[in-house]
Tab-separated table of C-alpha atoms and ligand atoms in Angstrom:
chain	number	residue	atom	x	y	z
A	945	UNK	CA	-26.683	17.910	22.352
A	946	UNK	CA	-26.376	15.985	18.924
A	947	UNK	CA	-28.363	17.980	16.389
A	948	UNK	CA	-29.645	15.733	14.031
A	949	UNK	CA	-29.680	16.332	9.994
A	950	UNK	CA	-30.846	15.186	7.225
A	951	UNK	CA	-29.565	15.149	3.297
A	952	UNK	CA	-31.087	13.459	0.246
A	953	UNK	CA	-29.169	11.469	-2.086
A	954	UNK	CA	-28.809	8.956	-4.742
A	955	UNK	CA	-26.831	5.830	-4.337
A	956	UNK	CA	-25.523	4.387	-7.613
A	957	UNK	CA	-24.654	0.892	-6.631
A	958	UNK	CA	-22.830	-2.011	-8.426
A	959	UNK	CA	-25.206	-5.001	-8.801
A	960	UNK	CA	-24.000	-8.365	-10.431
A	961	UNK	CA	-24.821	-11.852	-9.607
A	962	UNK	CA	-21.628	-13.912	-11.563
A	963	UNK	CA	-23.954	-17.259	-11.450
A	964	UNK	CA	-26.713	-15.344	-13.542
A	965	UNK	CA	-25.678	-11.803	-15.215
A	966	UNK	CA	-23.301	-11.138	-18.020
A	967	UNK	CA	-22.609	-7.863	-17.849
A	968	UNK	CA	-22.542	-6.026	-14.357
A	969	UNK	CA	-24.949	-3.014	-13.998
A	970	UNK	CA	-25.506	0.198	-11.723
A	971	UNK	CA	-29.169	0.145	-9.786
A	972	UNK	CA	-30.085	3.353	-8.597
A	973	UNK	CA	-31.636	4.151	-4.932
A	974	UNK	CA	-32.755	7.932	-3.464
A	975	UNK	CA	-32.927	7.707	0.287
A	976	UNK	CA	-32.675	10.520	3.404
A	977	UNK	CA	-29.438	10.575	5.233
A	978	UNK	CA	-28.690	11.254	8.376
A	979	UNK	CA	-25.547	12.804	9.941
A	980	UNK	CA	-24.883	9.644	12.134
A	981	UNK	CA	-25.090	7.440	9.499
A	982	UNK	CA	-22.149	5.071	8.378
A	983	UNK	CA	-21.479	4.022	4.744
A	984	UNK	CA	-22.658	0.423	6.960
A	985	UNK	CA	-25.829	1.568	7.429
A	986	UNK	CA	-26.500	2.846	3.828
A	987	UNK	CA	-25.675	-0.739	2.603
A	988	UNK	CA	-27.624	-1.989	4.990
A	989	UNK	CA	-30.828	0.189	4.349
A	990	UNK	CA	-30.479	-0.593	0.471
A	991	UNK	CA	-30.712	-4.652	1.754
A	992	UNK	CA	-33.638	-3.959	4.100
A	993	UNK	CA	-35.562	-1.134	2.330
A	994	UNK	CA	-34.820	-1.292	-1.148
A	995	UNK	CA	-33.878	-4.839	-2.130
A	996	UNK	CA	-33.311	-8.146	-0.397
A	997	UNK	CA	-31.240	-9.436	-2.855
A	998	UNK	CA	-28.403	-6.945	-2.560
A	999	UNK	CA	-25.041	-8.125	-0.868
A	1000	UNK	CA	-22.399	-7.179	0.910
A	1001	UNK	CA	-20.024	-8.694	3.514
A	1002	UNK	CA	-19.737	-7.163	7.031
A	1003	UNK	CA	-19.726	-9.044	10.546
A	1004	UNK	CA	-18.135	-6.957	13.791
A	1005	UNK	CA	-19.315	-3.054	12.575
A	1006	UNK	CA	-16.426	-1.945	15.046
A	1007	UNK	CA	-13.293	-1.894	11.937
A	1008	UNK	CA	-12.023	-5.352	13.403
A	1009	UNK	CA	-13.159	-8.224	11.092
A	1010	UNK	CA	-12.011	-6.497	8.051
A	1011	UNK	CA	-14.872	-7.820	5.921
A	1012	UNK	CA	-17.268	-4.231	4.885
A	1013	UNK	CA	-14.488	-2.773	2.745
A	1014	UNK	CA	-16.049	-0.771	-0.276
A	1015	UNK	CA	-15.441	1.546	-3.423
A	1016	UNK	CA	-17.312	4.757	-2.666
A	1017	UNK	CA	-16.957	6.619	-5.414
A	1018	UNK	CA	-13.860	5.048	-6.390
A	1019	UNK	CA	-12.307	5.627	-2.733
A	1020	UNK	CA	-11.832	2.390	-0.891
A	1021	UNK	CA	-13.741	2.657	2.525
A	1022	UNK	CA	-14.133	0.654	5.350
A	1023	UNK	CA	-18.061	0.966	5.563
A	1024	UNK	CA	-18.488	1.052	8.900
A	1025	UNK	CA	-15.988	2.966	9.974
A	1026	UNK	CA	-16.710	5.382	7.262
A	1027	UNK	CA	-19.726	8.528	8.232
A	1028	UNK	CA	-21.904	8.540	5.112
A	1029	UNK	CA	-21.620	12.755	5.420
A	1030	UNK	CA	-18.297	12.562	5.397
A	1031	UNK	CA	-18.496	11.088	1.985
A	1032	UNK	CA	-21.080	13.317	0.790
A	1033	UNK	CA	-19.277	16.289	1.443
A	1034	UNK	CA	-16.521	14.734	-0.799
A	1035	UNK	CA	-18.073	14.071	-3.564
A	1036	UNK	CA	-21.813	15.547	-3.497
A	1037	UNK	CA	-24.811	13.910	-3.280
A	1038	UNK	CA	-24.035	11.112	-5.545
A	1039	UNK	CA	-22.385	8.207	-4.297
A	1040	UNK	CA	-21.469	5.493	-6.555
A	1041	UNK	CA	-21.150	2.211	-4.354
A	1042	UNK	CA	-18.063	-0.465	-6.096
A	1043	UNK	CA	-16.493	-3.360	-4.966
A	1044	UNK	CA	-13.335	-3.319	-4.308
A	1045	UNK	CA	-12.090	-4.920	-7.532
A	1046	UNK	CA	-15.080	-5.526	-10.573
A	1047	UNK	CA	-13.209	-8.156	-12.078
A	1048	UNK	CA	-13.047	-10.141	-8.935
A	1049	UNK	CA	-16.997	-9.705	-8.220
A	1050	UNK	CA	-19.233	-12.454	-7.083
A	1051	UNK	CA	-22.311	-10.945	-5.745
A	1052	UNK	CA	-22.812	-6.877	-5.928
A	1053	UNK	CA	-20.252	-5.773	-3.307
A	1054	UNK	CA	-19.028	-9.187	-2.410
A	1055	UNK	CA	-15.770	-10.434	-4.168
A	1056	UNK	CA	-13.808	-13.061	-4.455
A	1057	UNK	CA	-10.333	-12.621	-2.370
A	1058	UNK	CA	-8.086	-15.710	-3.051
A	1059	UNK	CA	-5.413	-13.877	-4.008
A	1060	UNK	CA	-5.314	-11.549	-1.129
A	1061	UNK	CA	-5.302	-14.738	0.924
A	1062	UNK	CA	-2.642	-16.549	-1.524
A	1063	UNK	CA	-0.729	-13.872	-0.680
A	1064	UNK	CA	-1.110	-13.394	2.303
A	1065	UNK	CA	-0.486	-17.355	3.424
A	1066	UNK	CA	2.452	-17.348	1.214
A	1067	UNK	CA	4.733	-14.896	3.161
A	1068	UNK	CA	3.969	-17.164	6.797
A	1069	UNK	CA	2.088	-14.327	8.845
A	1070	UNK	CA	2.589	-16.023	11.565
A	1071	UNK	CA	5.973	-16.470	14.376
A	1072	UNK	CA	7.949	-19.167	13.051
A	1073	UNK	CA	9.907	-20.621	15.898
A	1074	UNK	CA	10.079	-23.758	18.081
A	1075	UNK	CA	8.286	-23.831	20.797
A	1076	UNK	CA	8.767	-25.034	24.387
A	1077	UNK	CA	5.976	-27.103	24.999
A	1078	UNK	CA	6.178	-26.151	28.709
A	1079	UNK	CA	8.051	-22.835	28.986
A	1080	UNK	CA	9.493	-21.709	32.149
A	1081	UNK	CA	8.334	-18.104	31.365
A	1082	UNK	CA	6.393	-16.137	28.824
A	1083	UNK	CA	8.702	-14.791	25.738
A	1084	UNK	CA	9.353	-11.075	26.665
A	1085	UNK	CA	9.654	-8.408	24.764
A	1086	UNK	CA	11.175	-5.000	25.030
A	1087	UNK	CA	8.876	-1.927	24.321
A	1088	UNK	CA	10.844	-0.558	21.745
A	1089	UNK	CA	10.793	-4.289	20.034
A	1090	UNK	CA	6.908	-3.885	20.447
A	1091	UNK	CA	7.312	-0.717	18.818
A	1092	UNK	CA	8.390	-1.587	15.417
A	1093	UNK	CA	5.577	-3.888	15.006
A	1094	UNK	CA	2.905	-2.657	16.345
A	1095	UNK	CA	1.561	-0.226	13.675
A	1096	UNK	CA	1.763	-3.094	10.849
A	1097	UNK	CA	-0.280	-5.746	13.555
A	1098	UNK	CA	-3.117	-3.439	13.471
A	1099	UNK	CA	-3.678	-4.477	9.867
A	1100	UNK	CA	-7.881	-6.362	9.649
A	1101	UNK	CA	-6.722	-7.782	6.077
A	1102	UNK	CA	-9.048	-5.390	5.204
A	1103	UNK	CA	-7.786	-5.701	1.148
A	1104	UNK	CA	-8.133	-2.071	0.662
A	1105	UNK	CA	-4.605	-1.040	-0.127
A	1106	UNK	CA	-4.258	-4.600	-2.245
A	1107	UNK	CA	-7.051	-3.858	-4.834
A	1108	UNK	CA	-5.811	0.028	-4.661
A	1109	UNK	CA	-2.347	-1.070	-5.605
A	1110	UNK	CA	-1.312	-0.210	-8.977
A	1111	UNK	CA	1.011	-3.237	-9.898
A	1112	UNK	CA	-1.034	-5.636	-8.955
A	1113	UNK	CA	-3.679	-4.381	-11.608
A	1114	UNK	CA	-1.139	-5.588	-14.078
A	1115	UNK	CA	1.396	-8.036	-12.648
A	1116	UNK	CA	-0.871	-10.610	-10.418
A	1117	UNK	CA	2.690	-11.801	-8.891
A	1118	UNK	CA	3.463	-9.062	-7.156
A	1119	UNK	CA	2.980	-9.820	-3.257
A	1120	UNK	CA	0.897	-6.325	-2.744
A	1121	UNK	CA	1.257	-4.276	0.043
A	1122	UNK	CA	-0.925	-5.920	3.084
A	1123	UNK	CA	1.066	-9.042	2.203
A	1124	UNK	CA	4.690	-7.045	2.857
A	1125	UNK	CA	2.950	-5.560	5.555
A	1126	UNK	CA	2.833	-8.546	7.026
A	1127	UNK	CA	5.834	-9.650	6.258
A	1128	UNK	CA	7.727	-6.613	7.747
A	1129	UNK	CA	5.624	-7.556	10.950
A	1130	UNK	CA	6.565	-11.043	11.527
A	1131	UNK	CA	10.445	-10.488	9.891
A	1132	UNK	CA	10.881	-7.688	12.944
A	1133	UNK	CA	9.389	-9.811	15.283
A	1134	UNK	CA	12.277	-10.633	17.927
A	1135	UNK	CA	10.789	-14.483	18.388
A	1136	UNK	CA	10.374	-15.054	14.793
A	1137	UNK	CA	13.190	-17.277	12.640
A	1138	UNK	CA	11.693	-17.088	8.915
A	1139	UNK	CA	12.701	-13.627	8.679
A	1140	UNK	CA	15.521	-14.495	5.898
A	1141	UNK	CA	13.165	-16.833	4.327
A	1142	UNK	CA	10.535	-14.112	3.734
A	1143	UNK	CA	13.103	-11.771	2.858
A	1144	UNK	CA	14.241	-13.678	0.483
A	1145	UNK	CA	10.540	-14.157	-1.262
A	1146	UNK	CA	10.615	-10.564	-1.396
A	1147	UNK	CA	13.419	-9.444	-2.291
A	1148	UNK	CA	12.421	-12.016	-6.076
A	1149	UNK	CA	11.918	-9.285	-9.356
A	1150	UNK	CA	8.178	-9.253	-10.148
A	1151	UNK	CA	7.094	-10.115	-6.792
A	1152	UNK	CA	9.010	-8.135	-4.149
A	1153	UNK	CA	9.234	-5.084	-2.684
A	1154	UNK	CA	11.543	-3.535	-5.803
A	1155	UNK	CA	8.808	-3.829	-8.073
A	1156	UNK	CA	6.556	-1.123	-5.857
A	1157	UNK	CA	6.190	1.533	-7.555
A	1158	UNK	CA	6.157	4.205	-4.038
A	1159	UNK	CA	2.868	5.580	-5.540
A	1160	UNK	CA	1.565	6.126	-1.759
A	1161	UNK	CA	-2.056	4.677	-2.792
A	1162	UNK	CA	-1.804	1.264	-0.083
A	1163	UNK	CA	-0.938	4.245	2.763
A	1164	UNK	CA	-4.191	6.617	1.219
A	1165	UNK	CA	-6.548	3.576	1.320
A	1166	UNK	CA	-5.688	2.126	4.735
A	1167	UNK	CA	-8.173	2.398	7.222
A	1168	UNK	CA	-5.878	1.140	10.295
A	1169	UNK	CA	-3.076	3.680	9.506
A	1170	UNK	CA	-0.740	0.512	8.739
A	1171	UNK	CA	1.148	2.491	5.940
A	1172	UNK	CA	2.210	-0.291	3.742
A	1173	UNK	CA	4.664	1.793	1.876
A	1174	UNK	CA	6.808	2.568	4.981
A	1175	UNK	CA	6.836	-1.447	5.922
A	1176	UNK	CA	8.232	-1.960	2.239
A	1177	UNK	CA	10.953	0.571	2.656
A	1178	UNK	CA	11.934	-1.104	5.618
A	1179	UNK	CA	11.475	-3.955	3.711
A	1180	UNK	CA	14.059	-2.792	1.243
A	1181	UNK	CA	16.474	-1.824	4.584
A	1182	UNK	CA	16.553	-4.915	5.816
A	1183	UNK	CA	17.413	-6.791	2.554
A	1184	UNK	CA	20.332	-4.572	2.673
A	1185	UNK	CA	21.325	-5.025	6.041
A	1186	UNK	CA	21.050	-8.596	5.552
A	1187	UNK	CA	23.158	-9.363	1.826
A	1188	UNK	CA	19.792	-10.613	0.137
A	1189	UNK	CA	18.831	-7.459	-2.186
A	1190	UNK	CA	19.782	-8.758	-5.249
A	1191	UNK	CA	21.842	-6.171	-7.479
A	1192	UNK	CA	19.138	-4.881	-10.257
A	1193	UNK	CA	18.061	-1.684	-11.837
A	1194	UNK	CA	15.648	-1.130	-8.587
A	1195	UNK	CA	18.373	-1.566	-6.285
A	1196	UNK	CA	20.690	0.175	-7.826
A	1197	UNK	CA	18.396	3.423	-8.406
A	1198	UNK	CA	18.265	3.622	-4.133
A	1199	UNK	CA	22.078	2.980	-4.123
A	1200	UNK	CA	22.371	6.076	-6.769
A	1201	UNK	CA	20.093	8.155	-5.234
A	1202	UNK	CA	22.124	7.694	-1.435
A	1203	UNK	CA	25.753	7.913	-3.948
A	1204	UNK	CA	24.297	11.107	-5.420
A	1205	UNK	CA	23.179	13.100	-2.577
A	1206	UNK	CA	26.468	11.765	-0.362
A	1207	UNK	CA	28.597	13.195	-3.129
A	1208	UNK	CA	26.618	16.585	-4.342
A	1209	UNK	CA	24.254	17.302	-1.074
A	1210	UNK	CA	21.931	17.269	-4.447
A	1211	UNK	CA	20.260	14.856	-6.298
A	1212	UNK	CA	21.761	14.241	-9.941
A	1213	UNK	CA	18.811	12.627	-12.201
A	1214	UNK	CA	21.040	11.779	-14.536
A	1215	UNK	CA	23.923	10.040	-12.772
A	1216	UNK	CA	21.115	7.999	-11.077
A	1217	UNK	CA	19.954	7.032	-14.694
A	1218	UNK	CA	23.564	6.158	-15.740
A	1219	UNK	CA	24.204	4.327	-12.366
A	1220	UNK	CA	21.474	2.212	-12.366
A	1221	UNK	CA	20.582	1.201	-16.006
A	1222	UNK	CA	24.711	1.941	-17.648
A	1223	UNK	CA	25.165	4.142	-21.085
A	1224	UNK	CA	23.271	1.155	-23.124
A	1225	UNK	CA	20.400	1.946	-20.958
A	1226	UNK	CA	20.182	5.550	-20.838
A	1227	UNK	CA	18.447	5.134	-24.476
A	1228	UNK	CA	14.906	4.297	-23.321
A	1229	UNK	CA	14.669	7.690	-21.165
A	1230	UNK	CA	15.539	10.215	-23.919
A	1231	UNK	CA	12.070	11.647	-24.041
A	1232	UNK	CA	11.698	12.325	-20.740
A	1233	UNK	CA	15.431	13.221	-20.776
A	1234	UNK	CA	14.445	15.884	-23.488
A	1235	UNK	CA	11.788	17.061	-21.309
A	1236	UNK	CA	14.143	17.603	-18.441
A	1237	UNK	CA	16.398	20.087	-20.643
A	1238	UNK	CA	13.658	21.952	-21.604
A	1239	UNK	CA	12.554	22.057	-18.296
A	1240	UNK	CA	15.785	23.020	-16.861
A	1241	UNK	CA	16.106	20.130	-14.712
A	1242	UNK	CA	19.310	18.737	-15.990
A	1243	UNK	CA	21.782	20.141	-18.679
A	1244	UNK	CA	23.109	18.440	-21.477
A	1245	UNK	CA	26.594	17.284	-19.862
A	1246	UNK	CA	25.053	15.921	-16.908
A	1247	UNK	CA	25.625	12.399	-18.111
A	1248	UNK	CA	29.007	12.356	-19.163
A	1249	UNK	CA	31.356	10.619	-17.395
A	1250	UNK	CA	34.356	12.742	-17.282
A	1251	UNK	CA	32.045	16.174	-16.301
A	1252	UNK	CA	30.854	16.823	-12.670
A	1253	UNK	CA	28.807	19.892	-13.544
A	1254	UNK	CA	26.611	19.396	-10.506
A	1255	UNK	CA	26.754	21.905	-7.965
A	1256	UNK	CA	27.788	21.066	-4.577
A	1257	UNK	CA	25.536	21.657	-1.325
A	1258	UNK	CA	26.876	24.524	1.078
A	1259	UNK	CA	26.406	22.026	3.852
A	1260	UNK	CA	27.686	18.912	1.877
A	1261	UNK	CA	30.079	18.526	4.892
A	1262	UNK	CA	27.121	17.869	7.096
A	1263	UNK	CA	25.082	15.783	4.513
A	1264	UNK	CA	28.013	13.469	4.061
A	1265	UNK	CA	27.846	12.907	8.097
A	1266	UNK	CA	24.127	12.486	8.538
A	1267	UNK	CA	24.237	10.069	5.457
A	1268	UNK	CA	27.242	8.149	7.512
A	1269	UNK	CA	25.766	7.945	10.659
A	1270	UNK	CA	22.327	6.578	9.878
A	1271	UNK	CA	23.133	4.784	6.682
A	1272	UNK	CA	22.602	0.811	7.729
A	1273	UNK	CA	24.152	-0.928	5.283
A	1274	UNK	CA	27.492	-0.517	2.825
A	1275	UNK	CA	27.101	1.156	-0.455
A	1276	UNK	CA	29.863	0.899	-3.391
A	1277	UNK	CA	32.697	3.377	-2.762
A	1278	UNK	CA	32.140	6.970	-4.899
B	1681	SF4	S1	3.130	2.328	-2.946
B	1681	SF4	FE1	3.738	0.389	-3.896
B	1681	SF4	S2	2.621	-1.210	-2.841
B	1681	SF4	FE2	1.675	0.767	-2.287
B	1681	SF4	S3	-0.008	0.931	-3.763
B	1681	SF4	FE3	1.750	2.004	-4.676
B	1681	SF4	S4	2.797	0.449	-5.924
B	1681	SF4	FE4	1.368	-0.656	-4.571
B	1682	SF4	S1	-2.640	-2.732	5.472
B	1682	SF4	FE1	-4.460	-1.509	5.906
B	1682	SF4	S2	-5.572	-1.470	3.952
B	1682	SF4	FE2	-4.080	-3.100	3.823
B	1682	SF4	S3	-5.196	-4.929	4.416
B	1682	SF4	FE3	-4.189	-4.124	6.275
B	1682	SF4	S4	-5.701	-2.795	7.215
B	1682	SF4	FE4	-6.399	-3.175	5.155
B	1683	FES	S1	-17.994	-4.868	9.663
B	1683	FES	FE1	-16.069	-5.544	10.537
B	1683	FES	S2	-14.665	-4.077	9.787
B	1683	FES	FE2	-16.591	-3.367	9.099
């Protein structure tokens, strides 16, 4: 039998109204807690016990519509799919309530998402094909087709891995992941023809894929289990595969990193500096270079050209063959 509990706590929650306030402020609310209870329901009992005025977005309270998504204590939430103990045992029993981004606010938890939706629109989430207007049969697909999509269609456009995305806090032109989400979905879709098109849009420095950082926060703050940051390495695959990465310092790190373990079965930090950014380059990294001497992780002829200090894997043999069998597209010659 369900044994109910109960916990008090304070709620520290985000109020601004951007037609009338200035400055945003935190309003504090005590309340009982029970085990059930979703981060939903604690929004909702601030609304209906505390204050009319607060607001918040929500619509299905079944993680479909994508609209509840919250800051609890600086950990983006879906709020009704989140248990309010769950939280609680995280961080206390303090909970500081945000919106997803402050500087987007409108109204306490409610924010203004244009360019999530910008995004979103401008990478065609959608099949682009023509259509039979009277088909003889449905378009099939094979299971394993259905396969490769189906994790990134379960995305609600939730927003949570956008406004937990890094970049986009300081380059607004970068796509963000639910938008290469997206277009992963639609590029692997076997009906769809835009595939090079969106490829193409992501593949551009600033906005693409390259400029992703692979800090893992869009896969942390996903509620669906979408894992942007696996779309966008696929992503990066498939401008291979297809000619359209353009050759950069991004690009050329991955290239180094595959031309580095083929040839040592080990990862050379250097050569992958050298490779990617040339001698002129190597400049800007001397600090950390300095670092990695003192730390042991490289020695001081690793970046010469003429010295292959590295030492070579025992099973470089079998590297080399892995790398070969499953590599997908052609790298330069080492
Ligand atoms: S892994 Fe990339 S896309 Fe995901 S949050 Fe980090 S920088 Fe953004
Ligand atoms: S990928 Fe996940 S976190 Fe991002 S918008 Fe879709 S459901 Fe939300
Ligand atoms: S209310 Fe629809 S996802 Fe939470």
């Amino acid at each position: 039998m369900f044994e109910h509990k109960y916990r008090k706590i304070t709620i520290k929650a985000f109020r601004f109204n951007a037609e009338t306030d200035y400055l945003p402020y935190y309003k504090t609310y005590e309340m009982t807690v029970e085990n059930h209870e979703l981060i939903l329901d604690l929004l909702n009992r601030i609304k209906w016990e505390h204050d009319g005025s607060f607001s918040y977005r929500r619509s299905c309270r079944h993680g479909i519509c994508g609209s509840c998504s919250i800051k609890v204590n600086d950990k983006p939430v879906l709020a009704c799919k989140e248990n309010a103990w769950d939280m609680i045992d995280l961080f206390g029993d303090e909970l500081i309530f945000d919106p997803q981004s402050k500087k987007r606010a409108v109204k306490d938890m409610i924010i203004d998402k244009k360019d999530f939706w910008d995004k979103h629109e401008a990478i065609k989430p959608y099949v682009v094909t023509d259509v039979d207007p009277h088909p003889e049969h449905e378009s099939k697909m094979l299971p394993a087709q259905l396969e490769n999509i189906l994790d990134a269609d379960y995305c609600i456009q939730c927003g949570n891995c956008h406004y937990a995305c890094p970049v986009l806090q300081v380059n607004e032109e970068f796509f963000g992941p639910a938008a290469f989400a997206a277009a992963y979905r639609f590029t692997a879709d076997p009906r769809d023809e835009a595939g090079h098109e969106r490829l193409e849009l992501t593949a551009e420095a600033g906005q693409g894929v390259w400029d992703c950082v692979k800090c893992y926060e869009c896969a942390e703050a996903c509620p669906k289990e979408v894992n942007p940051i696996e779309k966008i390495t696929k992503l990066h695959n498939m401008q291979f595969e297809q000619n359209i990465a353009r050759r950069n310092v991004a690009t050329k790190h991955a290239e180094g990193f595959v031309r580095s373990i083929k040839k040592n079965g080990y990862l050379d930090e250097a050569d992958i500096v050298l490779y990617s950014e040339g001698p002129l380059g190597m400049h800007k990294h001397i600090k950390t270079a300095l670092k990695m001497l003192k730390a042991g992780k490289i020695h001081f002829t690793d970046a010469l050209p003429f010295v292959d200090n590295m030492p070579k894997s025992k099973n470089l043999d079998e590297i080399q063959k892995l790398i070969e069998i499953s590599q997908t597209n052609k790298l330069p010659k080492i």
